[in-house]
CSV table of N, CA and C and ligand atoms in Angstrom, one decimal:
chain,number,residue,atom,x,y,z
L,1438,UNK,N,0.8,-1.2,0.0
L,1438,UNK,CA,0.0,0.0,0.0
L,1438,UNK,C,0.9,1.2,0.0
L,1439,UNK,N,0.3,2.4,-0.3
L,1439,UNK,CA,1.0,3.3,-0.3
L,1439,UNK,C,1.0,3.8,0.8
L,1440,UNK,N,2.0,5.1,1.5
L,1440,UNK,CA,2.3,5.8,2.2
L,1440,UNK,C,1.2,6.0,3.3
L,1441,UNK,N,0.6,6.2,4.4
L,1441,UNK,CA,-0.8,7.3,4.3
L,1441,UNK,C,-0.4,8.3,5.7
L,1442,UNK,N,-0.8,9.1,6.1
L,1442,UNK,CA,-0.3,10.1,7.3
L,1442,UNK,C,-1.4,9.8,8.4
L,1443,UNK,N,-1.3,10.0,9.1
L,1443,UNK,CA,-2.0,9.9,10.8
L,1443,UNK,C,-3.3,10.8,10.2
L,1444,UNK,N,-3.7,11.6,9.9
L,1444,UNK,CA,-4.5,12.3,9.6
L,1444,UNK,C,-5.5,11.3,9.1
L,1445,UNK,N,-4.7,10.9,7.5
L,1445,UNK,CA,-5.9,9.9,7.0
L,1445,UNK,C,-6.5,9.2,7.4
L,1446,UNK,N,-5.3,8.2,8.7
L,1446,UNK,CA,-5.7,7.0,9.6
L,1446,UNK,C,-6.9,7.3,10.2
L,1447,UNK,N,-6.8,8.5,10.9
L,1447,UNK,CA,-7.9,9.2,11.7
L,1447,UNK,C,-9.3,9.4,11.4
L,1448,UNK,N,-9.1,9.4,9.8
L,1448,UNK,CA,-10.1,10.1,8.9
L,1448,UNK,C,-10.9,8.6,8.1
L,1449,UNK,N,-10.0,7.7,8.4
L,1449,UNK,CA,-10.7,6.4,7.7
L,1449,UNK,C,-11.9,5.3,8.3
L,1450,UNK,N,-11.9,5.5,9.6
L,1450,UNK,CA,-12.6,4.4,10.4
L,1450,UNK,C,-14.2,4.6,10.1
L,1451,UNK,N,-14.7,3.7,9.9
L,1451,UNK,CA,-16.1,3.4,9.3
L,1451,UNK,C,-16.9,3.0,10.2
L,1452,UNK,N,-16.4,2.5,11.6
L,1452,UNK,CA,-17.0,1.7,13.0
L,1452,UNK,C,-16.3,2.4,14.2
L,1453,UNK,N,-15.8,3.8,13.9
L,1453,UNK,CA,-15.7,3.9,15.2
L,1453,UNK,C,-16.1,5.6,15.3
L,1454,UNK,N,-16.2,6.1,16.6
L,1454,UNK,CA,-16.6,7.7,16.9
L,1454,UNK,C,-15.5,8.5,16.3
L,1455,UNK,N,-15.2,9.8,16.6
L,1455,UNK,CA,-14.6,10.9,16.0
L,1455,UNK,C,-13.7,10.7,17.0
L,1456,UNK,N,-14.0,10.8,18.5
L,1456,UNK,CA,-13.1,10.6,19.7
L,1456,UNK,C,-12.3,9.5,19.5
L,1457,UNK,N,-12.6,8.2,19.1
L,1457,UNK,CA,-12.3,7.0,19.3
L,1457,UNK,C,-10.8,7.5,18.2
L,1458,UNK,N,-11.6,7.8,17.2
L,1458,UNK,CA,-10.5,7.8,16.5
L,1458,UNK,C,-9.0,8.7,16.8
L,1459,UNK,N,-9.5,9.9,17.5
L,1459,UNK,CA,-8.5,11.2,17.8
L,1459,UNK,C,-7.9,10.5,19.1
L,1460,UNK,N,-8.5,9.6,19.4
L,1460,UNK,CA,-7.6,9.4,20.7
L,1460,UNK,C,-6.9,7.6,20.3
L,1461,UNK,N,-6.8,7.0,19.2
L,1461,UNK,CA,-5.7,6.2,19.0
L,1461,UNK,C,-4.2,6.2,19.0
L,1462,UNK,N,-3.3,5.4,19.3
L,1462,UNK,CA,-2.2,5.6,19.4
L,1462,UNK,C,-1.9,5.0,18.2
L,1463,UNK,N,-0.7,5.4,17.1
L,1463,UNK,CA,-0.2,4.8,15.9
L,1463,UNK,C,0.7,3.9,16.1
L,1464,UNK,N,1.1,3.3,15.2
L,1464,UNK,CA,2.0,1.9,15.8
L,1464,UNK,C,3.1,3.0,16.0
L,1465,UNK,N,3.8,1.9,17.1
L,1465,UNK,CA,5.4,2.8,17.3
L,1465,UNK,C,6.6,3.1,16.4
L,1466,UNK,N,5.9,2.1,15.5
L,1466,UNK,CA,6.8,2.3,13.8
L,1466,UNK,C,6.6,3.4,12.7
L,1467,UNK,N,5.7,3.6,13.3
L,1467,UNK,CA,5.0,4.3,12.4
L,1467,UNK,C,5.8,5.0,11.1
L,1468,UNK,N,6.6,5.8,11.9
L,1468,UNK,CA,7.4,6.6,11.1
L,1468,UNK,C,8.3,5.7,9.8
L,1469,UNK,N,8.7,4.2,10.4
L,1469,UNK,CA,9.4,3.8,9.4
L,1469,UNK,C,9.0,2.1,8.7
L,1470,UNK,N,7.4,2.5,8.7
L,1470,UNK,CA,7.3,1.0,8.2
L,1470,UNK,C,7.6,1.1,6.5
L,1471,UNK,N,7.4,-0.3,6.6
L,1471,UNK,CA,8.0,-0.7,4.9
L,1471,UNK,C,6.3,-1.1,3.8
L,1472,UNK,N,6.3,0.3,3.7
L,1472,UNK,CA,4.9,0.5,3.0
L,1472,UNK,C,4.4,-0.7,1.8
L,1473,UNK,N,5.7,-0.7,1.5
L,1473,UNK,CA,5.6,-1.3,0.2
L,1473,UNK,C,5.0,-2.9,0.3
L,1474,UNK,N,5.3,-3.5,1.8
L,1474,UNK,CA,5.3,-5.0,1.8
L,1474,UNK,C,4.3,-5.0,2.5
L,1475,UNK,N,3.5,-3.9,3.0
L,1475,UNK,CA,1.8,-3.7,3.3
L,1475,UNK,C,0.7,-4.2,2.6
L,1476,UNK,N,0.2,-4.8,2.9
L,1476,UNK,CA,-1.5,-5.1,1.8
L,1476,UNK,C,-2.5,-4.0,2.6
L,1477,UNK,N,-2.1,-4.0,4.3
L,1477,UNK,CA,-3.0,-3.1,4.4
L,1477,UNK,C,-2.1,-2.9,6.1
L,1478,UNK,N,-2.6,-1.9,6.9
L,1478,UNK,CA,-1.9,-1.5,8.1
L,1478,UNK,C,-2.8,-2.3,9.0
L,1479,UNK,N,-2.1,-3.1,10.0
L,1479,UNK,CA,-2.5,-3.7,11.2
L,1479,UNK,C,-2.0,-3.4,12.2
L,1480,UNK,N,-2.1,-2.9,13.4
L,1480,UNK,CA,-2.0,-2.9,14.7
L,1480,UNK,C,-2.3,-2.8,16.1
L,1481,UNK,N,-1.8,-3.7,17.3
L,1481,UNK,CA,-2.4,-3.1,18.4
L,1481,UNK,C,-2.3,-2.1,19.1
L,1482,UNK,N,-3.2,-1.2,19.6
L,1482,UNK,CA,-3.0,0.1,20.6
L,1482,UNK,C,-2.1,-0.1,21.6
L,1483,UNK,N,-0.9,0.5,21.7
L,1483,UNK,CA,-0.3,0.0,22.3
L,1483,UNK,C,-0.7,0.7,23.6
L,1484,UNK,N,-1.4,1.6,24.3
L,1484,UNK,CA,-1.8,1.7,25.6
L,1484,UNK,C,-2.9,1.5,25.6
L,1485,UNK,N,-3.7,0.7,25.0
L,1485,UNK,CA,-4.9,0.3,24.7
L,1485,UNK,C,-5.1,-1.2,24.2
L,1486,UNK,N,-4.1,-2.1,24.6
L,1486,UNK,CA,-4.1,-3.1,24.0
L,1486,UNK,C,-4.9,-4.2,23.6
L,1487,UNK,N,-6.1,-4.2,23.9
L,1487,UNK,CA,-7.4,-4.7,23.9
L,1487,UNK,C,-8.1,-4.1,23.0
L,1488,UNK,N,-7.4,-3.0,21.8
L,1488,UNK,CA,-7.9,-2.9,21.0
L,1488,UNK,C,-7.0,-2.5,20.1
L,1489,UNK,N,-7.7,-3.3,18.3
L,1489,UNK,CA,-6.3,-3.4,17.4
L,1489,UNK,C,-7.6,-2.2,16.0
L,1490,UNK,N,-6.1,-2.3,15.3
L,1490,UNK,CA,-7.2,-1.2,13.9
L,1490,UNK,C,-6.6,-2.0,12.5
L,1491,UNK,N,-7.7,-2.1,11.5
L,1491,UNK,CA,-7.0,-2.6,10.3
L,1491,UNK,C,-7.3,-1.2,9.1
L,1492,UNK,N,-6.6,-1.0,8.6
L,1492,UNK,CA,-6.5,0.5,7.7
L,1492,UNK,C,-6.0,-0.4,6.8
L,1493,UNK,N,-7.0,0.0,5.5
L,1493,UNK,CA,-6.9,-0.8,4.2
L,1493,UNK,C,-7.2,0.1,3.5
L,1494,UNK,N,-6.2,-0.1,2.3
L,1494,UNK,CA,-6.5,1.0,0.7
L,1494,UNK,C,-8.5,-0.1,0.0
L,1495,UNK,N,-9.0,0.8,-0.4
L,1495,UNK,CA,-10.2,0.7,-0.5
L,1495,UNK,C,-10.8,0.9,-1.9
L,1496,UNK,N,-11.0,0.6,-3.2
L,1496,UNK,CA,-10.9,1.4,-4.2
L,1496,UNK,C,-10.5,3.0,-4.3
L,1497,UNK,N,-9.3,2.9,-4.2
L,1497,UNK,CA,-8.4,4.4,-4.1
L,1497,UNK,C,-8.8,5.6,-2.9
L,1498,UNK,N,-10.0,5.4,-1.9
L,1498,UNK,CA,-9.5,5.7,-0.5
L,1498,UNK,C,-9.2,4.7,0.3
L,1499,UNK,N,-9.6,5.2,1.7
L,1499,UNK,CA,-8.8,4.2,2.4
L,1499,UNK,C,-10.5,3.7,3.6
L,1500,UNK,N,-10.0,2.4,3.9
L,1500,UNK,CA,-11.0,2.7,5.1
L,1500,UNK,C,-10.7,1.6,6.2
L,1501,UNK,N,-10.8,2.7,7.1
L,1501,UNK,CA,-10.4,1.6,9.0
L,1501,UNK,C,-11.3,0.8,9.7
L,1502,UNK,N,-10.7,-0.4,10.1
L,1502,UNK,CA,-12.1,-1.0,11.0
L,1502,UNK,C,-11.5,-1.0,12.3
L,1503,UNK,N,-12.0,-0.2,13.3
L,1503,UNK,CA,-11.6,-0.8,14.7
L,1503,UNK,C,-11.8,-2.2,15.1
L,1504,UNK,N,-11.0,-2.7,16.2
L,1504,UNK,CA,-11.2,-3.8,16.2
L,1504,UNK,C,-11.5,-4.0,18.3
L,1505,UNK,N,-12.0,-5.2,18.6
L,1505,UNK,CA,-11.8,-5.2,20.3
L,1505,UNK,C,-11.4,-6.6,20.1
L,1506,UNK,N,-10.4,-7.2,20.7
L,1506,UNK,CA,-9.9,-8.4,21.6
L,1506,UNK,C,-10.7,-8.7,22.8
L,1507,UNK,N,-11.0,-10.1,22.8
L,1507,UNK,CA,-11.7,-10.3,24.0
L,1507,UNK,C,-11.8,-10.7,25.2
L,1508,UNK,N,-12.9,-9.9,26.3
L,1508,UNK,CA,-12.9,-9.8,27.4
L,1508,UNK,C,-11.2,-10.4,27.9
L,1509,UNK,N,-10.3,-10.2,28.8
L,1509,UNK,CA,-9.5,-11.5,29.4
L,1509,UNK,C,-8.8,-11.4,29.0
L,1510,UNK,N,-8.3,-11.4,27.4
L,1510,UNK,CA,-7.4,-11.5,26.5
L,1510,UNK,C,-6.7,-11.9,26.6
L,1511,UNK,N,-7.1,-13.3,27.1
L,1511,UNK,CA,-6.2,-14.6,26.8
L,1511,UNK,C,-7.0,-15.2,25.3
L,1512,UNK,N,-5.7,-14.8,24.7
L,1512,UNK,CA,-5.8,-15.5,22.4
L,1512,UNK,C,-5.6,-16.4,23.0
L,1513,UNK,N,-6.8,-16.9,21.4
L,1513,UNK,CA,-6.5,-18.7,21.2
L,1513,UNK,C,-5.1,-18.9,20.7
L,1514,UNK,N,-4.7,-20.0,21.1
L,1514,UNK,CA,-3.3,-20.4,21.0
L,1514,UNK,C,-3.6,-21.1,19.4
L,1515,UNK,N,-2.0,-21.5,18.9
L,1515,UNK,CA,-2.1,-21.3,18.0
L,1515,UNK,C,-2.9,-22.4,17.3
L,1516,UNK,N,-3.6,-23.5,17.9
L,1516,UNK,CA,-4.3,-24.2,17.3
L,1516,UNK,C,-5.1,-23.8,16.3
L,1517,UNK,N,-6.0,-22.4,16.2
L,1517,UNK,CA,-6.5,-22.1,15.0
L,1517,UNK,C,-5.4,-20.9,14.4
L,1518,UNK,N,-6.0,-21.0,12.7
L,1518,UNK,CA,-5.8,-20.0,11.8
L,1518,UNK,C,-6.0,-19.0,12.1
L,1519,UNK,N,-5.1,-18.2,11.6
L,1519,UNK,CA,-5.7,-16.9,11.3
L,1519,UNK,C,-6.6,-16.5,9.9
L,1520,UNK,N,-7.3,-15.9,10.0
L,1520,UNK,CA,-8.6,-15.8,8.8
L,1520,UNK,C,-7.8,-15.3,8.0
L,1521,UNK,N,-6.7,-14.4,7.8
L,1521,UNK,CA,-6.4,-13.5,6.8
L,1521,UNK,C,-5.3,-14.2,6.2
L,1522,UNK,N,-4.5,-14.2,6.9
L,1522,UNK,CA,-3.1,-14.8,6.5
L,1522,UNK,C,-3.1,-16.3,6.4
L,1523,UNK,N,-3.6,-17.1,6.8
L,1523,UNK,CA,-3.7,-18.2,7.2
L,1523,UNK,C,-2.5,-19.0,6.9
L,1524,UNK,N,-1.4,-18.6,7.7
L,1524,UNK,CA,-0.4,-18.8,8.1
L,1524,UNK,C,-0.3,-19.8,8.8
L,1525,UNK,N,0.6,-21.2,8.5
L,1525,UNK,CA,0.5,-22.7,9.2
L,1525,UNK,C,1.3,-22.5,10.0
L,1526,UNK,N,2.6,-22.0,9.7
L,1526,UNK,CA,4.0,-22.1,10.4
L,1526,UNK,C,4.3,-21.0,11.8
L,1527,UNK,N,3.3,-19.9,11.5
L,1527,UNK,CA,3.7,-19.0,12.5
L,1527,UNK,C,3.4,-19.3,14.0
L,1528,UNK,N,4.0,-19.0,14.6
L,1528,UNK,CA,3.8,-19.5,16.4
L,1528,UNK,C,2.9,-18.4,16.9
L,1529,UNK,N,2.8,-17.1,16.7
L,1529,UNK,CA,2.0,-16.1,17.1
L,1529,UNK,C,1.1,-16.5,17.3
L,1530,UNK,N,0.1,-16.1,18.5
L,1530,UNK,CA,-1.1,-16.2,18.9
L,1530,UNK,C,-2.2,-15.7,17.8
L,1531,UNK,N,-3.1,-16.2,17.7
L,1531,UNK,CA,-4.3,-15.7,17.5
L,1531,UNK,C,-5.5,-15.1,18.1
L,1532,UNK,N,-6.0,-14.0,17.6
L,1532,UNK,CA,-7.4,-13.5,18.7
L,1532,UNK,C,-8.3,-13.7,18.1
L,1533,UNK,N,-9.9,-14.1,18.8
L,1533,UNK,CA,-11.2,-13.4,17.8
L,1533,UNK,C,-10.9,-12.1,18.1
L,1534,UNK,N,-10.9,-11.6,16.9
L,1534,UNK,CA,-11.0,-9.6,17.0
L,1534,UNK,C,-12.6,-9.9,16.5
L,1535,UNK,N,-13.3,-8.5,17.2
L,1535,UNK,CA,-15.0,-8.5,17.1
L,1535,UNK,C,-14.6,-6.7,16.6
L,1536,UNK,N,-15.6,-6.6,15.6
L,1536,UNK,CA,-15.7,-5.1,15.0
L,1536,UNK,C,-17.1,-5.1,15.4
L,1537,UNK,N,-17.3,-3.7,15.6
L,1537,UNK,CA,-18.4,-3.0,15.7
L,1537,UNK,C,-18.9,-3.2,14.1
L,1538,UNK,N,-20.2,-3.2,13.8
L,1538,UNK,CA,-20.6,-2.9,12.4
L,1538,UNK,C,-20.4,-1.5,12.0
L,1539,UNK,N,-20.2,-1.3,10.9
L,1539,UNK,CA,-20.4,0.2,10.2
L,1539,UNK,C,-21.7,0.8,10.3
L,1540,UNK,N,-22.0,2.1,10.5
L,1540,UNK,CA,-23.2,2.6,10.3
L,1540,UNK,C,-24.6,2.3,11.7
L,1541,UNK,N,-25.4,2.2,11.4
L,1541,UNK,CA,-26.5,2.0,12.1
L,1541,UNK,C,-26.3,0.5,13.3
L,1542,UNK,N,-26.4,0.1,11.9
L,1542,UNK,CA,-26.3,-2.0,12.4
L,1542,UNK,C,-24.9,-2.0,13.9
L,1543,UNK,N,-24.4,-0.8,13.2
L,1543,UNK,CA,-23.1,-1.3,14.7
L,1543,UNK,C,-23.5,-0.4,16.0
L,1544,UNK,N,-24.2,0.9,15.6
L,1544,UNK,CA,-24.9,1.4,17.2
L,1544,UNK,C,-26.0,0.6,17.7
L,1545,UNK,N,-26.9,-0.3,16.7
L,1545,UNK,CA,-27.9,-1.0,17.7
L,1545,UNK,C,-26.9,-1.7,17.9
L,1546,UNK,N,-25.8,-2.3,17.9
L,1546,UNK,CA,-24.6,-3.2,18.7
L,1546,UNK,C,-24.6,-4.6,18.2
L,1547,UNK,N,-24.8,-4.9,16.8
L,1547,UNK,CA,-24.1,-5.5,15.8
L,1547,UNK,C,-22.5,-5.2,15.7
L,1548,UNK,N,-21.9,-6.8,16.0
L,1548,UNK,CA,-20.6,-7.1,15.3
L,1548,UNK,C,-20.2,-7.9,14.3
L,1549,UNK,N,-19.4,-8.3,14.3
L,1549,UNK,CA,-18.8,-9.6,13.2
L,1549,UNK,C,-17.5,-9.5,14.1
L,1550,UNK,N,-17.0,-11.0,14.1
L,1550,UNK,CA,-15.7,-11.4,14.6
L,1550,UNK,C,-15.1,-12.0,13.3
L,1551,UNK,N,-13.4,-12.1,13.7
L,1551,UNK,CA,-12.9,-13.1,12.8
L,1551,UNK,C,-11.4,-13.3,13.7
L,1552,UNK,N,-11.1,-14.1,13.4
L,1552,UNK,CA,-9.6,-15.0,13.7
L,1552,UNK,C,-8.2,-13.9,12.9
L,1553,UNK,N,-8.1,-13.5,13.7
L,1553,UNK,CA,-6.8,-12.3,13.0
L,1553,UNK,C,-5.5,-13.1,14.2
L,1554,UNK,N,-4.4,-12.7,13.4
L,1554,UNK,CA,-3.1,-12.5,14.3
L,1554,UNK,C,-3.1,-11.6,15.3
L,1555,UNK,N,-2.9,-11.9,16.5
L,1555,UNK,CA,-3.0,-11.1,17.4
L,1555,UNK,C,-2.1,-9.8,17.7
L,1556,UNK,N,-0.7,-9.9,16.6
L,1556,UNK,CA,0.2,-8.6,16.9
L,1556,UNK,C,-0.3,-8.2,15.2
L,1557,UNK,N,-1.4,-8.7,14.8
L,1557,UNK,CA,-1.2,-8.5,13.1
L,1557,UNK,C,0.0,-8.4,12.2
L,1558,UNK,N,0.6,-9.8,12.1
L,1558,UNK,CA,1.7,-10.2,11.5
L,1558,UNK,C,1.5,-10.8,10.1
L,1559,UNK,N,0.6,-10.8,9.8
L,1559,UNK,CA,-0.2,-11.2,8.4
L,1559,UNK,C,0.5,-10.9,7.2
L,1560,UNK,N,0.5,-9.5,7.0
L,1560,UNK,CA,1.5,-9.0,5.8
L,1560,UNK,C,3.0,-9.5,5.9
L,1561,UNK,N,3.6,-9.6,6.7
L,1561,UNK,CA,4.7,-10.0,7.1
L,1561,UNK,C,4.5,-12.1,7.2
L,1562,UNK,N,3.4,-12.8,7.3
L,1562,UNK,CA,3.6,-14.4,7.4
L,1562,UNK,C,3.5,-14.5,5.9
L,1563,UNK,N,2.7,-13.9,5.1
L,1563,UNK,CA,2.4,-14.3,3.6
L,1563,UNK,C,3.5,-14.3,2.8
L,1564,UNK,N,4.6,-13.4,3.2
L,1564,UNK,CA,5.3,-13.5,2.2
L,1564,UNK,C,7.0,-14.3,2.7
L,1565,UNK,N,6.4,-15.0,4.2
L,1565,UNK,CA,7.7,-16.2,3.9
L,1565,UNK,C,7.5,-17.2,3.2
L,1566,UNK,N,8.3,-17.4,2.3
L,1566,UNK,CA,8.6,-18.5,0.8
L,1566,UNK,C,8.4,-19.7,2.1
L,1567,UNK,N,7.5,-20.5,1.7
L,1567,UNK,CA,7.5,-22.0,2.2
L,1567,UNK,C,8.6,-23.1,1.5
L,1568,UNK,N,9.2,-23.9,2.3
L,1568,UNK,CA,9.9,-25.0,1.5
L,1568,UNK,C,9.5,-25.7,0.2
L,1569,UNK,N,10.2,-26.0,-0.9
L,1569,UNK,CA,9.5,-26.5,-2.0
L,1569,UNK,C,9.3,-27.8,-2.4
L,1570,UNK,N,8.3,-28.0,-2.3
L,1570,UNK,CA,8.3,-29.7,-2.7
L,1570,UNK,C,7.2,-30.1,-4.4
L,1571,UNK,N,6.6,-31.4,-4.1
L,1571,UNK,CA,6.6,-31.6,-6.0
L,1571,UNK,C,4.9,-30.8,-5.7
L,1572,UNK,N,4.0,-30.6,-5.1
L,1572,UNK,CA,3.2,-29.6,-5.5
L,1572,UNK,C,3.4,-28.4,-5.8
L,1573,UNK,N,4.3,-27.5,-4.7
L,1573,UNK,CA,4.7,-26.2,-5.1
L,1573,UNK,C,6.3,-25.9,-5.2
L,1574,UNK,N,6.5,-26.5,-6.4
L,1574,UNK,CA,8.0,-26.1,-6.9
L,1574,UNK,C,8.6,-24.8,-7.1
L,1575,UNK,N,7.8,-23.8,-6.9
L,1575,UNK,CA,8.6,-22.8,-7.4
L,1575,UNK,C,7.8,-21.6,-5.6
L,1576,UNK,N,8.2,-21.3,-4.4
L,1576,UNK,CA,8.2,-20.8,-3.2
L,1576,UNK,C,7.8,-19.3,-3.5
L,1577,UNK,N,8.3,-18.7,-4.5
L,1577,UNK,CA,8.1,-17.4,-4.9
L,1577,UNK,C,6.4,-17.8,-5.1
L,1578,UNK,N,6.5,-18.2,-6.3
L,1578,UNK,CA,4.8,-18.3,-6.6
L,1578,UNK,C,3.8,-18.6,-5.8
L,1579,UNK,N,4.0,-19.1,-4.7
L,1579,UNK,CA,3.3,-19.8,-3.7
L,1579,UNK,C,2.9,-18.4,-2.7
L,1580,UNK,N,4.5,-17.1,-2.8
L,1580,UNK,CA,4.1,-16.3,-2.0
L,1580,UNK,C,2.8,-15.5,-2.5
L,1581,UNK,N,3.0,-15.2,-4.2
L,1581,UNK,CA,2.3,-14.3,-4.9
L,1581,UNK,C,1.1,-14.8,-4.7
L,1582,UNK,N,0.6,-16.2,-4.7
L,1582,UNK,CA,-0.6,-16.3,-4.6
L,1582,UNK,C,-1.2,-16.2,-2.8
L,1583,UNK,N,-0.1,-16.1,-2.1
L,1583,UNK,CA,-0.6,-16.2,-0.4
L,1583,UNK,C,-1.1,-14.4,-0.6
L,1584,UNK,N,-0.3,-13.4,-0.8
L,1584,UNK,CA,-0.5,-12.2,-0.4
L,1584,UNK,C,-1.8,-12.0,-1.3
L,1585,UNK,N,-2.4,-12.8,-2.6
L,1585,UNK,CA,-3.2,-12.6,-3.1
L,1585,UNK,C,-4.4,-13.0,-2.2
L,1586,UNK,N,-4.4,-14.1,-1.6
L,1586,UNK,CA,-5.6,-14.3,-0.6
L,1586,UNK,C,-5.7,-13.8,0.6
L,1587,UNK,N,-4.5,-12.8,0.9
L,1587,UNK,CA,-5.0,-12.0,2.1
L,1587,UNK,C,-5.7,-11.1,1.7
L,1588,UNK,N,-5.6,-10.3,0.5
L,1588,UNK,CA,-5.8,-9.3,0.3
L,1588,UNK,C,-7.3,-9.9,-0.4
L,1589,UNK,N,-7.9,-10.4,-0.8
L,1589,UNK,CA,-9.3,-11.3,-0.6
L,1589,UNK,C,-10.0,-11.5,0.4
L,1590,UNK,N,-9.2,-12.3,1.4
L,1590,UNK,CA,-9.7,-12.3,2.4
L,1590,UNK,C,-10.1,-10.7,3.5
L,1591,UNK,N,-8.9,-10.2,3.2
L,1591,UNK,CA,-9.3,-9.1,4.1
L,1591,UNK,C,-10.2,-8.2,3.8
L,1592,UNK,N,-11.1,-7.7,2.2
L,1592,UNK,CA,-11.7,-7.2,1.3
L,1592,UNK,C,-13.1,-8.0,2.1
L,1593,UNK,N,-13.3,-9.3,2.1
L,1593,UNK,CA,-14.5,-10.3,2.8
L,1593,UNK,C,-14.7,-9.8,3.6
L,1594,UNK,N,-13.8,-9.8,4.5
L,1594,UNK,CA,-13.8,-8.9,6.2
L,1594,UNK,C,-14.5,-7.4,6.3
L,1595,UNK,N,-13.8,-6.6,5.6
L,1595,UNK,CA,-14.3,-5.6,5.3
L,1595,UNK,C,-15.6,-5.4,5.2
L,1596,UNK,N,-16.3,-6.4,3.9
L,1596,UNK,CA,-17.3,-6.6,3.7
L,1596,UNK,C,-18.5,-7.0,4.6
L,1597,UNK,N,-18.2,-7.7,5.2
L,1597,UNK,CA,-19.0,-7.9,6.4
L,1597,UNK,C,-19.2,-7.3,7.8
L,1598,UNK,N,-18.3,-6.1,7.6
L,1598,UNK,CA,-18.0,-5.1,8.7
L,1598,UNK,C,-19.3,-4.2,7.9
L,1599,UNK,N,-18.9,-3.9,6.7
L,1599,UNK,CA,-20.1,-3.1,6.4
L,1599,UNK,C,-21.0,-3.5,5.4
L,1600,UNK,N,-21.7,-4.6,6.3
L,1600,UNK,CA,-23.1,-5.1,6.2
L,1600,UNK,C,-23.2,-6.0,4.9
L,1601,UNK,N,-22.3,-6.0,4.2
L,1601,UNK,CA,-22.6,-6.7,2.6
L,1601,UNK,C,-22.6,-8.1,2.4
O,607,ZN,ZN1,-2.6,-13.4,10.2
């Protein structure tokens, strides 16, 4: 994805208040992530840790879903997938993250959950080359098609955050 400034971040969320949004913290990288190997921005608040944000390029704007971790926040271990990345090899925990719905459906207090990485390590699990064997001989291609189904997958997500 391209570049985007705290402003836009601010300016993108679709399920959450004006407050909610002015008062997020940005990842602590902020300044120097690697845009380029982004499908979309994931992170947890870091003094808010019980809640994470996914900021995704959108047909040419952008749009954020807040997210909450549940009650406890003890993540399921790594027995399950993560929805987006569906990453076999990674050790990282998983959480159900629950979004508020967009619009109306999420103030009468409609959500949608899904199985995310819990530090959102997604964009970063897709594109380790898996070992090659006689189904997928060539590890590159295997990445192109992994970053292809996150970015699918996460589009679904989206979708269901706002109501489709
Ligand atoms: Zn993931």
């Amino acid at each position: 994805m391209q570049k985007i400034t705290a402003q836009q971040i601010r300016s993108s969320f679709i399920n959450a208040s004006r407050s909610e949004a002015a008062k997020l913290n940005l990842p602590k990288d902020f300044d120097s992530l690697d845009w380029d190997n982004l499908e979309f921005l994931g992170w947890r608040d870091e003094k808010m840790p019980m809640r994470g944000y996914l900021v995704l390029p959108n047909d040419g704007s952008l749009t954020g879903i807040m997210l909450r971790a549940p009650e406890g926040g003890s993540g399921k271990k790594r027995s399950v997938l993560c929805e987006l990345c569906r990453d076999v090899f990674s050790k990282d925990d998983v959480y159900l993250w629950v979004a508020k719905r967009a619009g109306q459906s999420g103030r009468d207090g409609n959500t949608v959950g899904t199985l995310i990485c819990a530090e959102f390590g997604c964009c970063a699990n897709v594109r380790k080359e898996p070992p090659a064997n006689e189904i997928n001989p060539d590890p590159a291609d295997v990445v192109v098609r992994q970053i292809a189904g996150l970015q699918s997958r996460t589009a679904q997500f989206l979708g269901r955050v706002q109501g489709k």
